[in-house]
Tab-separated table of C-alpha atoms and ligand atoms in Angstrom:
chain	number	residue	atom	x	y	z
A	1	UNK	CA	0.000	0.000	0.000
A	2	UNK	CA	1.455	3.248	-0.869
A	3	UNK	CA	1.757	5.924	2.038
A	4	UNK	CA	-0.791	8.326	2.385
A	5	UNK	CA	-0.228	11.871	1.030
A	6	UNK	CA	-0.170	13.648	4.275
A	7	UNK	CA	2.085	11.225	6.201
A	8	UNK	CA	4.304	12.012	3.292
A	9	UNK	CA	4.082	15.452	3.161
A	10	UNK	CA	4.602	14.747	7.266
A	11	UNK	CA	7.982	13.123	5.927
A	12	UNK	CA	8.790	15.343	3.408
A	13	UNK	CA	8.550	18.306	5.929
A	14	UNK	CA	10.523	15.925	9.223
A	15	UNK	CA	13.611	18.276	8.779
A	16	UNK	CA	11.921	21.392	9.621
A	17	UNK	CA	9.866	19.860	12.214
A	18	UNK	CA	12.165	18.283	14.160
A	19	UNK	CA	14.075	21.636	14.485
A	20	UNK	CA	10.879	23.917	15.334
A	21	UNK	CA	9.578	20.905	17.578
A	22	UNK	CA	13.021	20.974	19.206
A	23	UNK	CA	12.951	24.336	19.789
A	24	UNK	CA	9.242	24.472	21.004
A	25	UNK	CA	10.071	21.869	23.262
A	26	UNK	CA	13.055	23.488	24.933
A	27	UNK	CA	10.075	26.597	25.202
A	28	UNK	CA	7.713	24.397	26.994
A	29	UNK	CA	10.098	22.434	29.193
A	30	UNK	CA	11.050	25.775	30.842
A	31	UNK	CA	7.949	26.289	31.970
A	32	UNK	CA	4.245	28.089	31.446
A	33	UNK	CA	5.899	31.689	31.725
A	34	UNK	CA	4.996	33.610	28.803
A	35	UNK	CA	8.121	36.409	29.844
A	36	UNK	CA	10.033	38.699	27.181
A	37	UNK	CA	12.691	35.621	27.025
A	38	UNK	CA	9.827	33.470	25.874
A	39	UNK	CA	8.717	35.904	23.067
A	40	UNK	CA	12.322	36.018	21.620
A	41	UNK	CA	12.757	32.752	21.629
A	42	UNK	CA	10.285	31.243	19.805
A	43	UNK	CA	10.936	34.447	17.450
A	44	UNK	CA	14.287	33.137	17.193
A	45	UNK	CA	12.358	29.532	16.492
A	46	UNK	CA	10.588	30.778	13.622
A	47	UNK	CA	13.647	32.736	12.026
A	48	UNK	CA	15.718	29.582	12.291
A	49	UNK	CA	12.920	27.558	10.134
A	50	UNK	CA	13.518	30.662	7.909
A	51	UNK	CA	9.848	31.930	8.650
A	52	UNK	CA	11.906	35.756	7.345
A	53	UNK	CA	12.471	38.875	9.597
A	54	UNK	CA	9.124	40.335	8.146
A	55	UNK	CA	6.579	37.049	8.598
A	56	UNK	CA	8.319	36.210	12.161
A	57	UNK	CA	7.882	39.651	13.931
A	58	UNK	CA	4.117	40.146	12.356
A	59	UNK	CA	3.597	36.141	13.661
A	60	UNK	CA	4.940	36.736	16.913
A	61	UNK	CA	3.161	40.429	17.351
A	62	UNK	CA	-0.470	38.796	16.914
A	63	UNK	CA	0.386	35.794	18.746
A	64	UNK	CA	1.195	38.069	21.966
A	65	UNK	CA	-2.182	40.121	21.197
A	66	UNK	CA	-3.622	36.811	20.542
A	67	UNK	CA	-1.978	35.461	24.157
A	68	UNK	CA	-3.149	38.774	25.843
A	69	UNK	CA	-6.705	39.159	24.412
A	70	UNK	CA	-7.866	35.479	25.110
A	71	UNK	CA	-6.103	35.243	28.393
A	72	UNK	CA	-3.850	32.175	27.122
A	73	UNK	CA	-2.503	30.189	29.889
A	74	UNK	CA	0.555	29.374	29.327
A	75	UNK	CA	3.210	28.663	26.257
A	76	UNK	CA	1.512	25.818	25.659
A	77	UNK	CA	-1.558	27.214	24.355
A	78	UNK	CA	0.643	29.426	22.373
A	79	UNK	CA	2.349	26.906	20.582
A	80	UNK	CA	-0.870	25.489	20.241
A	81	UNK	CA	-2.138	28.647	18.827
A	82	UNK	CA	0.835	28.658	16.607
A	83	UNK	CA	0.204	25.873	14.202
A	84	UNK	CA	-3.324	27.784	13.556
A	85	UNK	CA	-1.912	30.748	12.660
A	86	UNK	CA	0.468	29.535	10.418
A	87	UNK	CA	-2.171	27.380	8.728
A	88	UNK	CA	-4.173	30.998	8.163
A	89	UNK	CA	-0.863	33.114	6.721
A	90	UNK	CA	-0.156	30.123	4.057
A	91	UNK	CA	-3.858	29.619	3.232
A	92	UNK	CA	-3.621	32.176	-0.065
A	93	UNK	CA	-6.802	32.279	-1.631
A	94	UNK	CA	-6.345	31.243	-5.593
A	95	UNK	CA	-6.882	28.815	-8.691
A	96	UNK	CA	-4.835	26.100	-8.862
A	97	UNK	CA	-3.569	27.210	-12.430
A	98	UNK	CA	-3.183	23.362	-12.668
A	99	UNK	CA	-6.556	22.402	-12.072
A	100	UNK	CA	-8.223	24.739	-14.732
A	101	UNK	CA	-9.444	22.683	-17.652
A	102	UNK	CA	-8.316	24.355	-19.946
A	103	UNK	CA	-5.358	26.067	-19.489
A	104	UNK	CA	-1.785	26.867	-20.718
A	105	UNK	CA	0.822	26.914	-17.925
A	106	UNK	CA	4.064	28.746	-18.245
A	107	UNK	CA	6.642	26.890	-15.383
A	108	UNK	CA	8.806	29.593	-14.706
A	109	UNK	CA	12.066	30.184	-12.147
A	110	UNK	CA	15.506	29.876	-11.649
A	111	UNK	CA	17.907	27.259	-12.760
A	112	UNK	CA	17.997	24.072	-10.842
A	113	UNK	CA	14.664	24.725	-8.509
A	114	UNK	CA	12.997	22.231	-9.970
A	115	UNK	CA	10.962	22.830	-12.998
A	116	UNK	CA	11.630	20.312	-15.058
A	117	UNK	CA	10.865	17.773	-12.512
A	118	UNK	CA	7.660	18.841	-11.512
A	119	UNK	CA	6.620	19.538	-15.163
A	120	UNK	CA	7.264	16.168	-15.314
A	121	UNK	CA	5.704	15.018	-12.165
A	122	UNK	CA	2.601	17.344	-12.660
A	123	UNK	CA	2.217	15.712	-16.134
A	124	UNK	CA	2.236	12.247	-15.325
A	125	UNK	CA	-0.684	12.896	-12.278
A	126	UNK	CA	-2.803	14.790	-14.892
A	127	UNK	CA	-2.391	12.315	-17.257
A	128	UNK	CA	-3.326	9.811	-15.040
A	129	UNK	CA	-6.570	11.629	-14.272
A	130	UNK	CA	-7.566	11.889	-17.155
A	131	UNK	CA	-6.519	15.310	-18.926
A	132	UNK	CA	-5.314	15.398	-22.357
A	133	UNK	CA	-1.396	16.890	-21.631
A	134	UNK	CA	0.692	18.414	-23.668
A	135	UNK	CA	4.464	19.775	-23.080
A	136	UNK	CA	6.156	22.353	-24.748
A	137	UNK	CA	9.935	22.360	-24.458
A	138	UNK	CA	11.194	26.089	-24.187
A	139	UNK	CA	14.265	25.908	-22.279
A	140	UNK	CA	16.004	25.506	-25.523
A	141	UNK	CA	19.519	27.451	-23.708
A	142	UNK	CA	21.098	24.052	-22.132
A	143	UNK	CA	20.804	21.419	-24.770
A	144	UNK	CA	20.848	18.565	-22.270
A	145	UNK	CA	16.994	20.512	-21.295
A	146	UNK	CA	15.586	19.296	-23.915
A	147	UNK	CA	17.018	15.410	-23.371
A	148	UNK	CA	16.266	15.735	-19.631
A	149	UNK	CA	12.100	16.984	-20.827
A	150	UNK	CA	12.094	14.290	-22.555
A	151	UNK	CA	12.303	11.764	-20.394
A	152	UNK	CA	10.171	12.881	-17.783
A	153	UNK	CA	7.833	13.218	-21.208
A	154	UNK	CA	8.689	9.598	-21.978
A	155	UNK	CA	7.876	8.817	-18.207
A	156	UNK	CA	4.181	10.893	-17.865
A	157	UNK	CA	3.367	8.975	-21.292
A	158	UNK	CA	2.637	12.859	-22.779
A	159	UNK	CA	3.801	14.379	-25.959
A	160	UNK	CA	6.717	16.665	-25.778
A	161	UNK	CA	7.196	19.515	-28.801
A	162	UNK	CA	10.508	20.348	-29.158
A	163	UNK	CA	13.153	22.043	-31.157
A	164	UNK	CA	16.371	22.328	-31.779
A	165	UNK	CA	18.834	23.431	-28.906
A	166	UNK	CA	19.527	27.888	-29.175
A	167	UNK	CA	15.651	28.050	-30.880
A	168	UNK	CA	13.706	31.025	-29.733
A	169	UNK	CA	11.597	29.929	-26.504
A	170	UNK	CA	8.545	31.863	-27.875
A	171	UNK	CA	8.759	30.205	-31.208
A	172	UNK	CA	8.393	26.802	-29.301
A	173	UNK	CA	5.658	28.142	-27.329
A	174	UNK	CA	3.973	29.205	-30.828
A	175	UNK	CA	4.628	25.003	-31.566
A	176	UNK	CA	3.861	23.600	-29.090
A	177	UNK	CA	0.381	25.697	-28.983
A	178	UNK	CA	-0.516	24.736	-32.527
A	179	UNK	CA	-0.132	21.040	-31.638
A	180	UNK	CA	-2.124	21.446	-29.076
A	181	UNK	CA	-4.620	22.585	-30.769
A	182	UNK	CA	-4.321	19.299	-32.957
A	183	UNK	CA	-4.341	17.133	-30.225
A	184	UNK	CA	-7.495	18.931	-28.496
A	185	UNK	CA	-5.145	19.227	-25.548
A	186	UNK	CA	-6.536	20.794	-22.214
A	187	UNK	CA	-3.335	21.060	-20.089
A	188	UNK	CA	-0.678	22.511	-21.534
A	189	UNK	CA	2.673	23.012	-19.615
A	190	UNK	CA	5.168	24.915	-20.870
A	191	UNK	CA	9.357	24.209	-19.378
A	192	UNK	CA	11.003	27.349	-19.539
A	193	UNK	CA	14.797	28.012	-19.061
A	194	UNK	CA	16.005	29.409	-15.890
A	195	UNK	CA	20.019	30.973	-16.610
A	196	UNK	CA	20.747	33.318	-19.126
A	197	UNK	CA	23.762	36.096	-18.709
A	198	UNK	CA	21.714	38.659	-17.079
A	199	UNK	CA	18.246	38.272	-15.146
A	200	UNK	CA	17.186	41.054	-17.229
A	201	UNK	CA	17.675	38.811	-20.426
A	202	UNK	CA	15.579	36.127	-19.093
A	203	UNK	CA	12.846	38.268	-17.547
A	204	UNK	CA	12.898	39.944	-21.197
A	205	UNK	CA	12.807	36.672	-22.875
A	206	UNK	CA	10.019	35.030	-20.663
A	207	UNK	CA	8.072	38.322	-20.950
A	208	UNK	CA	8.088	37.133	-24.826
A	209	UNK	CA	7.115	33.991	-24.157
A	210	UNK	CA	4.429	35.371	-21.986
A	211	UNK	CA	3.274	37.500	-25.041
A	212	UNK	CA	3.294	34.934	-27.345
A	213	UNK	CA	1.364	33.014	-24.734
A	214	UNK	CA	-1.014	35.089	-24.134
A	215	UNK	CA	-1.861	35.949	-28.218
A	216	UNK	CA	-1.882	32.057	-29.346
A	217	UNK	CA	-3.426	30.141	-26.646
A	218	UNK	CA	-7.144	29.947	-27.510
A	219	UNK	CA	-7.178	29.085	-23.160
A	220	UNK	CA	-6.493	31.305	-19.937
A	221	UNK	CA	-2.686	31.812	-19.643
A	222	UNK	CA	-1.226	31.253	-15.835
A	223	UNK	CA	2.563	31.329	-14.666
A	224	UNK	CA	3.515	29.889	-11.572
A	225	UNK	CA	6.768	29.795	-10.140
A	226	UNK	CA	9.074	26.813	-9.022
A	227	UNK	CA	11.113	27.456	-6.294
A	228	UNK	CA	13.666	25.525	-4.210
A	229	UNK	CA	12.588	25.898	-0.529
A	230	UNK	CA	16.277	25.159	0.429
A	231	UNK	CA	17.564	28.113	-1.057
A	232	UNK	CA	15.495	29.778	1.723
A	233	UNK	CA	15.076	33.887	1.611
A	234	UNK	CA	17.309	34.115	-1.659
A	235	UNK	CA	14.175	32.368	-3.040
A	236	UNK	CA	12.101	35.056	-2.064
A	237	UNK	CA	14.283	37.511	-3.701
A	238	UNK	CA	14.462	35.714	-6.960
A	239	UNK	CA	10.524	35.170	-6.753
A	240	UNK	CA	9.819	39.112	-6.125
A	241	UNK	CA	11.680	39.443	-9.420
A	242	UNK	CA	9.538	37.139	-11.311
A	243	UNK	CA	6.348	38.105	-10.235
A	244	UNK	CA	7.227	41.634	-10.706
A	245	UNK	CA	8.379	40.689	-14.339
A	246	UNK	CA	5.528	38.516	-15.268
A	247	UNK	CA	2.554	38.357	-12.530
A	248	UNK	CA	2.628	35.215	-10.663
A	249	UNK	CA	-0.638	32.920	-10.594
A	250	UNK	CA	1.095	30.278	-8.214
A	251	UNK	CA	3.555	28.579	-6.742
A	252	UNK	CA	5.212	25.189	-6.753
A	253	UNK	CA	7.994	24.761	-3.618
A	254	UNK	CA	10.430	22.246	-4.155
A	255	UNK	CA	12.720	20.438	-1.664
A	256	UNK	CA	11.023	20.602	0.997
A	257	UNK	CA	12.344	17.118	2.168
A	258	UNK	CA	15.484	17.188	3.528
A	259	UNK	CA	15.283	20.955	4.633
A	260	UNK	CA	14.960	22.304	7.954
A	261	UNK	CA	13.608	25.916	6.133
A	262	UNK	CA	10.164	24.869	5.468
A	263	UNK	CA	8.896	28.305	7.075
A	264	UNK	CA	9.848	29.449	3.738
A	265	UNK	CA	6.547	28.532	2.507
A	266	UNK	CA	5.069	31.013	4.965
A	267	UNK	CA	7.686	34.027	3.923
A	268	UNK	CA	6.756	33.241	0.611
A	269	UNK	CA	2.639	32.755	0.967
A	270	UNK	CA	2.319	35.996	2.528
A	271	UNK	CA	4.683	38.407	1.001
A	272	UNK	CA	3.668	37.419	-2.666
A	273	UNK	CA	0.071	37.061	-1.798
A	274	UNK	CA	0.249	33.797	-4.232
A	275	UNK	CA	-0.880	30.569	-3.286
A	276	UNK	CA	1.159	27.745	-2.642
A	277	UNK	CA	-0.192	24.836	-5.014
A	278	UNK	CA	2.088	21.753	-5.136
A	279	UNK	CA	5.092	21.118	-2.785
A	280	UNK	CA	8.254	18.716	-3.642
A	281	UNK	CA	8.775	16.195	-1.619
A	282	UNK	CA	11.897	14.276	-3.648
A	283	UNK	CA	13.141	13.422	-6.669
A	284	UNK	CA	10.416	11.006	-7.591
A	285	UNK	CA	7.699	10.911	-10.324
A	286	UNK	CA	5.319	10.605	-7.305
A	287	UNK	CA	6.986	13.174	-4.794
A	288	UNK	CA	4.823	15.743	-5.355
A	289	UNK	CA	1.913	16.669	-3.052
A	290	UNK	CA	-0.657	19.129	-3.361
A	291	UNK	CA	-0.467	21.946	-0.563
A	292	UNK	CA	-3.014	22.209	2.198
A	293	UNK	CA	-2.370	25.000	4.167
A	294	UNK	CA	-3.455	23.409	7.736
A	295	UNK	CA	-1.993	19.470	7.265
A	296	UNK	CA	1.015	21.901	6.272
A	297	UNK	CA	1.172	23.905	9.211
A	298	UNK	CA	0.636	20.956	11.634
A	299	UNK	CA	3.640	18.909	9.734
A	300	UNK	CA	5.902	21.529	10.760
A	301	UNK	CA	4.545	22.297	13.955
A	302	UNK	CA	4.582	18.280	14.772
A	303	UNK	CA	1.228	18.724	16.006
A	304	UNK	CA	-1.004	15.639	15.901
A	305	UNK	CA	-4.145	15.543	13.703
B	1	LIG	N1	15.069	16.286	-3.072
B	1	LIG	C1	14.391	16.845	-4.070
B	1	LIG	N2	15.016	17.098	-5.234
B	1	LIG	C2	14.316	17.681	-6.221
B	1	LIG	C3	12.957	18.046	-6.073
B	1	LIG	N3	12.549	18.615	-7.238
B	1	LIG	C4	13.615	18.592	-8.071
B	1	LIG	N4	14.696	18.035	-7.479
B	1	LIG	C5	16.055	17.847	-8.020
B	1	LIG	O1	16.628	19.121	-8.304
B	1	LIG	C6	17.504	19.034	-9.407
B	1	LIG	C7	17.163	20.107	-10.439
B	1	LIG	O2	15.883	19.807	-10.981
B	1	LIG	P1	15.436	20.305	-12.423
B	1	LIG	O3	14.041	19.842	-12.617
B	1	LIG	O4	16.430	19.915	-13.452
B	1	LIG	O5	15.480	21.870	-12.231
B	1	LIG	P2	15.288	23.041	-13.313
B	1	LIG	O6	16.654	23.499	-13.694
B	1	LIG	O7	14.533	24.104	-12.603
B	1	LIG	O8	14.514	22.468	-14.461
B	1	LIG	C8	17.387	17.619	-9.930
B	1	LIG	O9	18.471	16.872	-9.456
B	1	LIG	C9	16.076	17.116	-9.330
B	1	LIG	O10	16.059	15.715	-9.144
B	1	LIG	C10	12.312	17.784	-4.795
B	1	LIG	O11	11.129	18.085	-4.540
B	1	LIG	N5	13.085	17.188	-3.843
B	2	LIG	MG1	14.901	22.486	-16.464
């Protein structure tokens, strides 16, 4: 029998729990004194899952208003509280871009996050469902792209369009829409590189893609990020970038096994205002979960359901 999706996300997410738990635990085994000590330590908690200055100090600030207000007991209550809270700042409201039937899907971010893999892992679960996939192959800047699509392709059982290693992205995008069309596809996901020499050339050159996206698709265009959790609040700079280049529908967070920074999701959630759709949970076809903002927030707080 294979594991159920929220144990695994529960596994996928052990890293950062057992270094909040830790810390929460050290909090509660001092005692029920909610002092100025407490408050900066489980501040210092929340930084060290790399929860970001800006999501930490608002968390903590409401949690003490929170503690105050309701008359909590004791820290733990506020831990208690904490999982909650978390659950509401990563609960985004938004489409999953991947769930729209249909749709076109630009997979955007930096190189090595992730895309290609969760293209390919995204592909094979639609597939599976049901939905008539197609994949267009636009990271034509690393030739070994284009191989590495393809298998993932070969793997999901979709059809990949491709061309020729240094082609124009957008002209592939063009392609692969027009086969689409032939194929009556109704999820199409388009790979897109993630290096060029300057950030500006690639935001320039997936702002084409976008356009070209956006005139040939005869369905709703979305982009949605991949990011690499691990990378932590670097991430969140390189994801600013993108969404201010090209308006982010969504998000995909990769790596969040084997990480101890899954409080990036909550930076991220609430400082792009972008839901959180899928999250990577290895390198698997099947490790990739869809996000639940509360089963998420208890995996890291390592409170039982
Ligand atoms: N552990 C882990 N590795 C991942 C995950 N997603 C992708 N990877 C690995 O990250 C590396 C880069 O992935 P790739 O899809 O090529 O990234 P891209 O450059 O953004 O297309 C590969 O070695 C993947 O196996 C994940 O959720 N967990
Ligand atoms: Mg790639």
């Amino acid at each position: 029998m294979s594991t159920p999706w929220f144990q695994k996300i529960g596994d996928g997410l052990a890293s950062t729990r057992e270094r909040l738990k830790g810390h929460l635990n050290v909090l509660l085994d001092r005692g029920p004194d909610l002092d100025a000590a407490f408050w900066d330590d489980l501040e210092d908690a929340l930084l060290q899952a790399d929860m970001g200055v800006t999501a930490t100090t608002e968390m903590v600030e409401a949690l003490r208003d929170t503690a105050a207000r309701e008359a909590l007991p004791d820290a733990a209550a506020v831990v208690a509280r904490l999982s909650r809270q978390i659950a509401e700042e990563v609960a985004v409201p938004g489409d999953d871009p991947f769930a729209l039937d249909p749709v076109t899907v630009l997979v955007v971010g930096v190189n090595g996050t992730g895309k290609t893999t969760s293209v390919g892992k995204i592909a094979k679960a639609a597939a599976e469902n049901g939905r008539r996939v197609v994949i267009g192959s636009a990271d034509t800047f690393r030739a070994a792209a284009i191989e590495q699509l393809r298998v993932w392709a070969d793997r999901a059982s979709v059809p990949v369009i491709e061309r020729p290693h240094g082609s124009d992205p957008a002209s592939v995008v063009f392609d692969t829409l027009a086969e689409a069309q032939d194929r009556d596809a109704d999820l199409i996901i388009i790979d897109t590189a993630g290096r060029l020499h300057t950030s500006r050339d690639l935001m320039a050159e997936l702002q084409k893609v976008r356009r070209v996206a956006d005139r040939e698709s005869p369905h709703p265009v979305r982009v949605v990020l991949v990011m690499d959790a691990t990378t932590g609040q670097n991430g969140l700079v390189q994801a600013r970038e993108f969404h201010r280049a090209l308006g982010l529908d969504a998000l995909v967070l990769t790596k969040l096994d084997g990480t101890a920074k899954g409080g990036i999701v909550v930076a991220v959630a609430r400082e792009l205002g972008v839901p959180v759709v899928r999250i990577g949970v290895g390198e698997g076809i099947d490790d990739l979960e869809p996000f639940d903002a509360s089963v998420f927030a208890a995996a890291i707080t390592g409170e039982t359901r």
